[in-house]
């Protein structure tokens, strides 16, 4: 047995297909803490014109109604005192991130939108408190299905 334990071991790895772009970006974020090659939201360039960057919204620091878009990166489900589900979701674009507070009524009719990795566009309002700025969505759409129905006038 002593001769077996001292023998060099060979690690044999099977060939695997190359990682897709999204996996690569997720690994960069997980290992480095930031996206190195590009941000996942960069593939939504045409939509980016129809929203205010999250960084701009936060820099203005005023409560207001606005349109933002980004990728859902985390979701935390909680329950109200009445037992209704609601969410806290982190929405991230290529400029910054913001916490979206999703109340039960909006969640009931729009729950299908809230999956990690979904690219979404929201119209809603911002509020500032001791914990920073929060976003409260009032309308929302998956970006791939966006038809241009939301405007600042609605």
Short mmCIF file of N, CA and C in Angstrom, two decimals:
data_model
loop_
_atom_site.label_atom_id
_atom_site.label_comp_id
_atom_site.label_asym_id
_atom_site.label_seq_id
_atom_site.Cartn_x
_atom_site.Cartn_y
_atom_site.Cartn_z
N UNK A 1 0.80 -1.21 0.00
CA UNK A 1 0.00 0.00 0.00
C UNK A 1 0.85 1.27 0.00
N UNK A 2 2.02 1.18 0.60
CA UNK A 2 2.90 2.34 0.65
C UNK A 2 3.31 2.77 -0.74
N UNK A 3 3.53 1.79 -1.62
CA UNK A 3 3.94 2.12 -2.98
C UNK A 3 2.81 2.77 -3.77
N UNK A 4 1.58 2.42 -3.48
CA UNK A 4 0.44 3.03 -4.16
C UNK A 4 0.25 4.48 -3.75
N UNK A 5 0.44 4.79 -2.49
CA UNK A 5 0.21 6.17 -2.03
C UNK A 5 1.30 7.12 -2.49
N UNK A 6 2.49 6.60 -2.79
CA UNK A 6 3.56 7.49 -3.23
C UNK A 6 3.58 7.67 -4.75
N UNK A 7 2.80 6.89 -5.46
CA UNK A 7 2.75 7.02 -6.91
C UNK A 7 2.04 8.32 -7.28
N UNK A 8 2.57 9.02 -8.29
CA UNK A 8 1.90 10.27 -8.70
C UNK A 8 0.53 9.96 -9.29
N UNK A 9 -0.40 10.81 -9.01
CA UNK A 9 -1.76 10.64 -9.52
C UNK A 9 -1.96 11.58 -10.69
N UNK A 10 -2.70 11.11 -11.65
CA UNK A 10 -3.01 11.93 -12.82
C UNK A 10 -4.47 12.33 -12.76
N UNK A 11 -4.70 13.58 -12.97
CA UNK A 11 -6.07 14.09 -13.04
C UNK A 11 -6.46 14.15 -14.51
N UNK A 12 -7.51 13.47 -14.84
CA UNK A 12 -7.97 13.45 -16.22
C UNK A 12 -9.31 14.18 -16.28
N UNK A 13 -9.33 15.24 -17.06
CA UNK A 13 -10.54 16.05 -17.22
C UNK A 13 -11.14 15.78 -18.59
N UNK A 14 -12.43 15.68 -18.60
CA UNK A 14 -13.13 15.51 -19.86
C UNK A 14 -13.25 16.86 -20.56
N UNK A 15 -13.28 16.82 -21.87
CA UNK A 15 -13.48 18.06 -22.63
C UNK A 15 -14.88 18.58 -22.34
N UNK A 16 -14.97 19.87 -22.22
CA UNK A 16 -16.26 20.51 -21.96
C UNK A 16 -16.44 21.64 -22.97
N UNK A 17 -17.68 21.94 -23.28
CA UNK A 17 -17.90 23.06 -24.21
C UNK A 17 -17.47 24.37 -23.54
N UNK A 18 -17.11 25.36 -24.32
CA UNK A 18 -16.72 26.65 -23.73
C UNK A 18 -17.89 27.26 -22.95
N UNK A 19 -17.56 28.02 -21.93
CA UNK A 19 -18.59 28.69 -21.13
C UNK A 19 -19.29 29.74 -21.98
N UNK A 20 -20.60 29.88 -21.77
CA UNK A 20 -21.31 30.93 -22.49
C UNK A 20 -20.99 32.29 -21.85
N UNK A 21 -21.34 33.33 -22.55
CA UNK A 21 -21.01 34.70 -22.12
C UNK A 21 -21.60 35.03 -20.76
N UNK A 22 -22.85 34.65 -20.51
CA UNK A 22 -23.50 34.96 -19.24
C UNK A 22 -22.82 34.24 -18.09
N UNK A 23 -22.48 32.97 -18.27
CA UNK A 23 -21.76 32.23 -17.22
C UNK A 23 -20.43 32.90 -16.91
N UNK A 24 -19.71 33.28 -17.95
CA UNK A 24 -18.42 33.94 -17.77
C UNK A 24 -18.57 35.24 -16.96
N UNK A 25 -19.58 36.04 -17.30
CA UNK A 25 -19.80 37.29 -16.58
C UNK A 25 -20.18 37.03 -15.12
N UNK A 26 -21.01 36.00 -14.89
CA UNK A 26 -21.40 35.65 -13.52
C UNK A 26 -20.20 35.19 -12.70
N UNK A 27 -19.29 34.42 -13.32
CA UNK A 27 -18.08 33.99 -12.62
C UNK A 27 -17.21 35.19 -12.27
N UNK A 28 -17.09 36.13 -13.21
CA UNK A 28 -16.31 37.35 -12.94
C UNK A 28 -16.86 38.09 -11.72
N UNK A 29 -18.17 38.25 -11.70
CA UNK A 29 -18.82 38.97 -10.59
C UNK A 29 -18.62 38.22 -9.27
N UNK A 30 -18.77 36.90 -9.31
CA UNK A 30 -18.64 36.10 -8.10
C UNK A 30 -17.20 36.10 -7.57
N UNK A 31 -16.23 35.96 -8.45
CA UNK A 31 -14.83 35.85 -8.02
C UNK A 31 -14.19 37.21 -7.77
N UNK A 32 -14.42 38.16 -8.66
CA UNK A 32 -13.76 39.47 -8.56
C UNK A 32 -14.59 40.53 -7.82
N UNK A 33 -15.92 40.32 -7.80
CA UNK A 33 -16.79 41.31 -7.18
C UNK A 33 -17.29 42.36 -8.16
N UNK A 34 -16.89 42.25 -9.42
CA UNK A 34 -17.34 43.16 -10.46
C UNK A 34 -17.24 42.45 -11.80
N UNK A 35 -17.91 43.01 -12.81
CA UNK A 35 -17.84 42.44 -14.15
C UNK A 35 -16.61 42.98 -14.84
N UNK A 36 -15.78 42.10 -15.37
CA UNK A 36 -14.54 42.51 -16.02
C UNK A 36 -14.72 42.69 -17.52
N UNK A 37 -15.31 41.72 -18.19
CA UNK A 37 -15.41 41.77 -19.64
C UNK A 37 -16.50 42.73 -20.10
N UNK A 38 -17.68 42.62 -19.54
CA UNK A 38 -18.80 43.51 -19.84
C UNK A 38 -19.90 43.25 -18.82
N UNK A 39 -20.87 44.14 -18.76
CA UNK A 39 -22.00 43.99 -17.85
C UNK A 39 -23.11 43.25 -18.59
N UNK A 40 -23.83 42.34 -17.92
CA UNK A 40 -24.92 41.61 -18.59
C UNK A 40 -25.96 42.54 -19.20
N UNK A 41 -26.10 43.73 -18.67
CA UNK A 41 -27.10 44.66 -19.18
C UNK A 41 -26.68 45.29 -20.51
N UNK A 42 -25.40 45.13 -20.90
CA UNK A 42 -24.92 45.76 -22.12
C UNK A 42 -25.62 45.25 -23.38
N UNK A 43 -26.18 44.05 -23.34
CA UNK A 43 -26.88 43.53 -24.52
C UNK A 43 -28.24 44.21 -24.74
N UNK A 44 -28.65 45.06 -23.83
CA UNK A 44 -29.94 45.76 -23.97
C UNK A 44 -29.73 47.22 -24.36
N UNK A 45 -28.71 47.50 -25.17
CA UNK A 45 -28.39 48.87 -25.55
C UNK A 45 -29.56 49.65 -26.15
N UNK A 46 -30.37 49.06 -27.04
CA UNK A 46 -31.49 49.85 -27.60
C UNK A 46 -32.47 50.32 -26.52
N UNK A 47 -32.68 49.52 -25.49
CA UNK A 47 -33.63 49.86 -24.44
C UNK A 47 -33.05 50.92 -23.51
N UNK A 48 -31.74 50.97 -23.39
CA UNK A 48 -31.10 51.86 -22.44
C UNK A 48 -31.46 53.32 -22.69
N UNK A 49 -31.85 53.66 -23.91
CA UNK A 49 -32.22 55.05 -24.23
C UNK A 49 -33.55 55.43 -23.60
N UNK A 50 -34.37 54.44 -23.27
CA UNK A 50 -35.73 54.69 -22.78
C UNK A 50 -35.83 54.63 -21.26
N UNK A 51 -34.74 54.89 -20.57
CA UNK A 51 -34.76 54.83 -19.11
C UNK A 51 -33.71 55.78 -18.55
N UNK A 52 -33.82 56.05 -17.27
CA UNK A 52 -32.83 56.87 -16.57
C UNK A 52 -31.85 55.92 -15.88
N UNK A 53 -30.53 56.10 -16.06
CA UNK A 53 -29.59 55.23 -15.36
C UNK A 53 -29.80 55.30 -13.84
N UNK A 54 -29.64 54.18 -13.17
CA UNK A 54 -29.86 54.12 -11.72
C UNK A 54 -28.92 55.09 -11.00
N UNK A 55 -27.69 55.21 -11.47
CA UNK A 55 -26.73 56.13 -10.85
C UNK A 55 -27.26 57.56 -10.88
N UNK A 56 -27.84 57.98 -12.00
CA UNK A 56 -28.40 59.32 -12.14
C UNK A 56 -29.56 59.52 -11.17
N UNK A 57 -30.44 58.52 -11.09
CA UNK A 57 -31.58 58.59 -10.17
C UNK A 57 -31.09 58.78 -8.74
N UNK A 58 -30.07 58.02 -8.34
CA UNK A 58 -29.55 58.11 -6.98
C UNK A 58 -28.81 59.42 -6.73
N UNK A 59 -28.09 59.92 -7.73
CA UNK A 59 -27.37 61.19 -7.56
C UNK A 59 -28.33 62.36 -7.39
N UNK A 60 -29.47 62.33 -8.10
CA UNK A 60 -30.47 63.39 -7.94
C UNK A 60 -31.04 63.36 -6.53
N UNK A 61 -31.17 62.17 -5.97
CA UNK A 61 -31.56 62.00 -4.57
C UNK A 61 -32.92 62.53 -4.18
N UNK A 62 -33.79 62.75 -5.13
CA UNK A 62 -35.11 63.30 -4.84
C UNK A 62 -36.19 62.25 -5.08
N UNK A 63 -37.20 62.22 -4.23
CA UNK A 63 -38.33 61.33 -4.51
C UNK A 63 -39.02 61.77 -5.79
N UNK A 64 -39.26 60.85 -6.69
CA UNK A 64 -39.94 61.20 -7.93
C UNK A 64 -40.37 59.95 -8.66
N UNK A 65 -41.19 60.13 -9.69
CA UNK A 65 -41.58 59.04 -10.56
C UNK A 65 -40.59 59.00 -11.72
N UNK A 66 -40.12 57.80 -12.06
CA UNK A 66 -39.11 57.66 -13.10
C UNK A 66 -39.21 56.30 -13.77
N UNK A 67 -38.46 56.11 -14.81
CA UNK A 67 -38.36 54.82 -15.50
C UNK A 67 -36.92 54.36 -15.40
N UNK A 68 -36.73 53.14 -14.88
CA UNK A 68 -35.40 52.54 -14.80
C UNK A 68 -35.46 51.14 -15.39
N UNK A 69 -34.30 50.60 -15.69
CA UNK A 69 -34.21 49.25 -16.23
C UNK A 69 -32.94 48.60 -15.74
N UNK A 70 -32.95 47.29 -15.66
CA UNK A 70 -31.76 46.57 -15.23
C UNK A 70 -32.02 45.09 -15.09
N UNK A 71 -31.05 44.42 -14.52
CA UNK A 71 -31.09 42.98 -14.30
C UNK A 71 -31.41 42.72 -12.83
N UNK A 72 -32.33 41.80 -12.55
CA UNK A 72 -32.60 41.40 -11.16
C UNK A 72 -31.44 40.50 -10.73
N UNK A 73 -30.71 40.93 -9.69
CA UNK A 73 -29.55 40.14 -9.24
C UNK A 73 -29.84 39.35 -7.97
N UNK A 74 -30.70 39.85 -7.10
CA UNK A 74 -31.09 39.09 -5.91
C UNK A 74 -32.55 39.37 -5.59
N UNK A 75 -33.18 38.39 -4.96
CA UNK A 75 -34.58 38.53 -4.55
C UNK A 75 -34.71 37.98 -3.14
N UNK A 76 -35.38 38.75 -2.28
CA UNK A 76 -35.68 38.28 -0.92
C UNK A 76 -37.19 38.37 -0.73
N UNK A 77 -37.81 37.22 -0.47
CA UNK A 77 -39.25 37.17 -0.26
C UNK A 77 -39.55 37.26 1.22
N UNK A 78 -40.47 38.14 1.58
CA UNK A 78 -40.91 38.30 2.97
C UNK A 78 -42.43 38.31 2.98
N UNK A 79 -43.01 38.33 4.17
CA UNK A 79 -44.46 38.36 4.30
C UNK A 79 -44.87 39.54 5.16
N UNK A 80 -45.98 40.17 4.78
CA UNK A 80 -46.51 41.29 5.55
C UNK A 80 -47.15 40.76 6.82
N UNK A 81 -47.58 41.65 7.68
CA UNK A 81 -48.27 41.24 8.91
C UNK A 81 -49.55 40.47 8.62
N UNK A 82 -50.17 40.79 7.47
CA UNK A 82 -51.38 40.08 7.06
C UNK A 82 -51.07 38.72 6.44
N UNK A 83 -49.78 38.44 6.21
CA UNK A 83 -49.38 37.17 5.61
C UNK A 83 -49.25 37.20 4.10
N UNK A 84 -49.36 38.39 3.50
CA UNK A 84 -49.22 38.51 2.05
C UNK A 84 -47.75 38.56 1.65
N UNK A 85 -47.37 37.88 0.56
CA UNK A 85 -45.98 37.92 0.13
C UNK A 85 -45.61 39.26 -0.51
N UNK A 86 -44.39 39.68 -0.29
CA UNK A 86 -43.82 40.84 -0.96
C UNK A 86 -42.34 40.56 -1.17
N UNK A 87 -41.67 41.38 -2.00
CA UNK A 87 -40.28 41.14 -2.33
C UNK A 87 -39.41 42.37 -2.11
N UNK A 88 -38.15 42.10 -1.83
CA UNK A 88 -37.09 43.09 -1.93
C UNK A 88 -36.17 42.55 -3.01
N UNK A 89 -36.02 43.27 -4.11
CA UNK A 89 -35.22 42.80 -5.23
C UNK A 89 -34.15 43.83 -5.56
N UNK A 90 -32.96 43.36 -5.84
CA UNK A 90 -31.87 44.25 -6.26
C UNK A 90 -31.89 44.34 -7.77
N UNK A 91 -32.06 45.57 -8.27
CA UNK A 91 -32.08 45.84 -9.71
C UNK A 91 -30.78 46.55 -10.05
N UNK A 92 -30.04 46.01 -11.01
CA UNK A 92 -28.71 46.53 -11.34
C UNK A 92 -28.63 46.83 -12.83
N UNK A 93 -28.19 48.04 -13.16
CA UNK A 93 -27.88 48.35 -14.55
C UNK A 93 -26.37 48.51 -14.67
N UNK A 94 -25.89 49.04 -15.78
CA UNK A 94 -24.45 49.17 -15.97
C UNK A 94 -23.85 50.36 -15.23
N UNK A 95 -24.69 51.12 -14.50
CA UNK A 95 -24.18 52.29 -13.77
C UNK A 95 -24.21 52.13 -12.25
N UNK A 96 -25.18 51.38 -11.71
CA UNK A 96 -25.35 51.25 -10.26
C UNK A 96 -26.44 50.21 -9.98
N UNK A 97 -26.88 50.14 -8.73
CA UNK A 97 -27.94 49.21 -8.34
C UNK A 97 -28.85 49.92 -7.35
N UNK A 98 -30.10 49.42 -7.26
CA UNK A 98 -31.07 49.99 -6.33
C UNK A 98 -31.95 48.85 -5.82
N UNK A 99 -32.44 49.01 -4.59
CA UNK A 99 -33.36 48.03 -4.04
C UNK A 99 -34.78 48.39 -4.45
N UNK A 100 -35.47 47.42 -5.04
CA UNK A 100 -36.87 47.60 -5.40
C UNK A 100 -37.72 46.94 -4.32
N UNK A 101 -38.69 47.67 -3.81
CA UNK A 101 -39.61 47.17 -2.81
C UNK A 101 -40.91 46.85 -3.55
N UNK A 102 -41.25 45.57 -3.60
CA UNK A 102 -42.39 45.11 -4.40
C UNK A 102 -43.52 44.72 -3.46
N UNK A 103 -44.55 45.57 -3.42
CA UNK A 103 -45.67 45.34 -2.53
C UNK A 103 -46.59 44.22 -3.04
N UNK A 104 -47.37 43.63 -2.14
CA UNK A 104 -48.21 42.48 -2.50
C UNK A 104 -49.11 42.70 -3.71
N UNK A 105 -49.75 43.85 -3.82
CA UNK A 105 -50.67 44.09 -4.94
C UNK A 105 -49.94 44.03 -6.28
N UNK A 106 -48.78 44.67 -6.37
CA UNK A 106 -47.99 44.65 -7.61
C UNK A 106 -47.44 43.24 -7.87
N UNK A 107 -47.01 42.58 -6.81
CA UNK A 107 -46.45 41.24 -6.94
C UNK A 107 -47.50 40.25 -7.45
N UNK A 108 -48.73 40.40 -6.97
CA UNK A 108 -49.80 39.48 -7.37
C UNK A 108 -50.01 39.47 -8.88
N UNK A 109 -49.97 40.64 -9.51
CA UNK A 109 -50.21 40.70 -10.95
C UNK A 109 -48.93 40.67 -11.78
N UNK A 110 -47.77 40.81 -11.14
CA UNK A 110 -46.52 40.88 -11.89
C UNK A 110 -45.44 39.94 -11.36
N UNK A 111 -45.82 38.95 -10.60
CA UNK A 111 -44.86 38.04 -10.00
C UNK A 111 -43.99 37.31 -11.01
N UNK A 112 -44.53 37.09 -12.21
CA UNK A 112 -43.77 36.39 -13.26
C UNK A 112 -42.52 37.15 -13.68
N UNK A 113 -42.47 38.45 -13.42
CA UNK A 113 -41.31 39.26 -13.81
C UNK A 113 -40.10 38.99 -12.94
N UNK A 114 -40.34 38.63 -11.69
CA UNK A 114 -39.29 38.61 -10.68
C UNK A 114 -38.59 37.26 -10.58
N UNK A 115 -37.60 37.09 -11.45
CA UNK A 115 -36.71 35.94 -11.43
C UNK A 115 -35.29 36.48 -11.57
N UNK A 116 -34.37 35.96 -10.77
CA UNK A 116 -32.99 36.42 -10.87
C UNK A 116 -32.49 36.23 -12.30
N UNK A 117 -31.83 37.26 -12.80
CA UNK A 117 -31.30 37.23 -14.16
C UNK A 117 -32.21 37.87 -15.19
N UNK A 118 -33.48 38.12 -14.84
CA UNK A 118 -34.38 38.77 -15.79
C UNK A 118 -33.99 40.23 -15.98
N UNK A 119 -34.03 40.66 -17.23
CA UNK A 119 -33.81 42.07 -17.57
C UNK A 119 -35.19 42.73 -17.64
N UNK A 120 -35.39 43.76 -16.82
CA UNK A 120 -36.71 44.37 -16.67
C UNK A 120 -36.63 45.88 -16.82
N UNK A 121 -37.76 46.45 -17.18
CA UNK A 121 -37.92 47.90 -17.26
C UNK A 121 -39.13 48.26 -16.41
N UNK A 122 -38.95 49.23 -15.50
CA UNK A 122 -40.02 49.61 -14.59
C UNK A 122 -40.30 51.10 -14.65
N UNK A 123 -41.55 51.42 -14.46
CA UNK A 123 -41.95 52.78 -14.13
C UNK A 123 -42.38 52.72 -12.67
N UNK A 124 -41.91 53.65 -11.88
CA UNK A 124 -42.24 53.64 -10.47
C UNK A 124 -41.74 54.89 -9.80
N UNK A 125 -41.77 54.86 -8.48
CA UNK A 125 -41.36 56.05 -7.73
C UNK A 125 -40.19 55.70 -6.81
N UNK A 126 -39.40 56.71 -6.55
CA UNK A 126 -38.29 56.55 -5.62
C UNK A 126 -38.62 57.26 -4.32
N UNK A 127 -38.07 56.76 -3.25
CA UNK A 127 -38.18 57.41 -1.93
C UNK A 127 -36.83 57.29 -1.26
N UNK A 128 -36.50 58.29 -0.47
CA UNK A 128 -35.24 58.30 0.26
C UNK A 128 -35.55 58.25 1.76
N UNK A 129 -34.85 57.34 2.47
CA UNK A 129 -34.99 57.28 3.93
C UNK A 129 -33.60 57.07 4.53
N UNK A 130 -33.54 56.75 5.81
CA UNK A 130 -32.26 56.57 6.49
C UNK A 130 -31.42 55.45 5.87
N UNK A 131 -32.05 54.48 5.25
CA UNK A 131 -31.34 53.36 4.65
C UNK A 131 -30.91 53.63 3.21
N UNK A 132 -31.22 54.79 2.69
CA UNK A 132 -30.87 55.14 1.31
C UNK A 132 -32.10 55.22 0.43
N UNK A 133 -31.87 55.17 -0.87
CA UNK A 133 -32.95 55.28 -1.83
C UNK A 133 -33.54 53.91 -2.13
N UNK A 134 -34.86 53.87 -2.23
CA UNK A 134 -35.61 52.66 -2.59
C UNK A 134 -36.45 52.98 -3.82
N UNK A 135 -36.74 51.94 -4.59
CA UNK A 135 -37.58 52.08 -5.77
C UNK A 135 -38.83 51.24 -5.59
N UNK A 136 -39.99 51.83 -5.89
CA UNK A 136 -41.28 51.15 -5.74
C UNK A 136 -41.93 51.03 -7.12
N UNK A 137 -41.81 49.85 -7.76
CA UNK A 137 -42.36 49.69 -9.11
C UNK A 137 -43.88 49.77 -9.14
N UNK A 138 -44.39 50.41 -10.20
CA UNK A 138 -45.83 50.53 -10.42
C UNK A 138 -46.25 49.89 -11.73
N UNK A 139 -45.32 49.81 -12.68
CA UNK A 139 -45.52 49.11 -13.96
C UNK A 139 -44.21 48.44 -14.30
N UNK A 140 -44.28 47.31 -14.98
CA UNK A 140 -43.04 46.62 -15.34
C UNK A 140 -43.20 45.69 -16.51
N UNK A 141 -42.09 45.49 -17.21
CA UNK A 141 -42.09 44.60 -18.36
C UNK A 141 -40.72 43.94 -18.49
N UNK A 142 -40.72 42.71 -19.01
CA UNK A 142 -39.48 42.06 -19.39
C UNK A 142 -38.97 42.78 -20.63
N UNK A 143 -37.70 43.11 -20.67
CA UNK A 143 -37.18 43.93 -21.76
C UNK A 143 -37.37 43.32 -23.14
N UNK A 144 -37.20 42.01 -23.26
CA UNK A 144 -37.36 41.39 -24.57
C UNK A 144 -38.75 41.61 -25.14
N UNK A 145 -39.74 41.80 -24.28
CA UNK A 145 -41.12 41.95 -24.72
C UNK A 145 -41.57 43.41 -24.72
N UNK A 146 -40.66 44.33 -24.44
CA UNK A 146 -41.02 45.75 -24.35
C UNK A 146 -41.55 46.25 -25.68
N UNK A 147 -42.71 46.91 -25.64
CA UNK A 147 -43.35 47.44 -26.85
C UNK A 147 -43.41 48.96 -26.85
N UNK A 148 -42.79 49.63 -25.89
CA UNK A 148 -42.81 51.09 -25.86
C UNK A 148 -44.08 51.66 -25.27
N UNK A 149 -44.78 50.90 -24.43
CA UNK A 149 -46.08 51.35 -23.92
C UNK A 149 -45.97 52.27 -22.71
N UNK A 150 -44.83 52.27 -22.03
CA UNK A 150 -44.70 53.11 -20.84
C UNK A 150 -44.01 54.42 -21.21
N UNK A 151 -44.57 55.53 -20.76
CA UNK A 151 -43.93 56.83 -20.96
C UNK A 151 -43.98 57.59 -19.66
N UNK A 152 -43.23 58.66 -19.58
CA UNK A 152 -43.24 59.49 -18.38
C UNK A 152 -44.58 60.21 -18.20
N UNK A 153 -45.39 60.28 -19.25
CA UNK A 153 -46.66 61.00 -19.17
C UNK A 153 -47.77 60.17 -18.57
N UNK A 154 -47.60 58.84 -18.52
CA UNK A 154 -48.70 57.99 -18.05
C UNK A 154 -48.78 57.99 -16.55
#
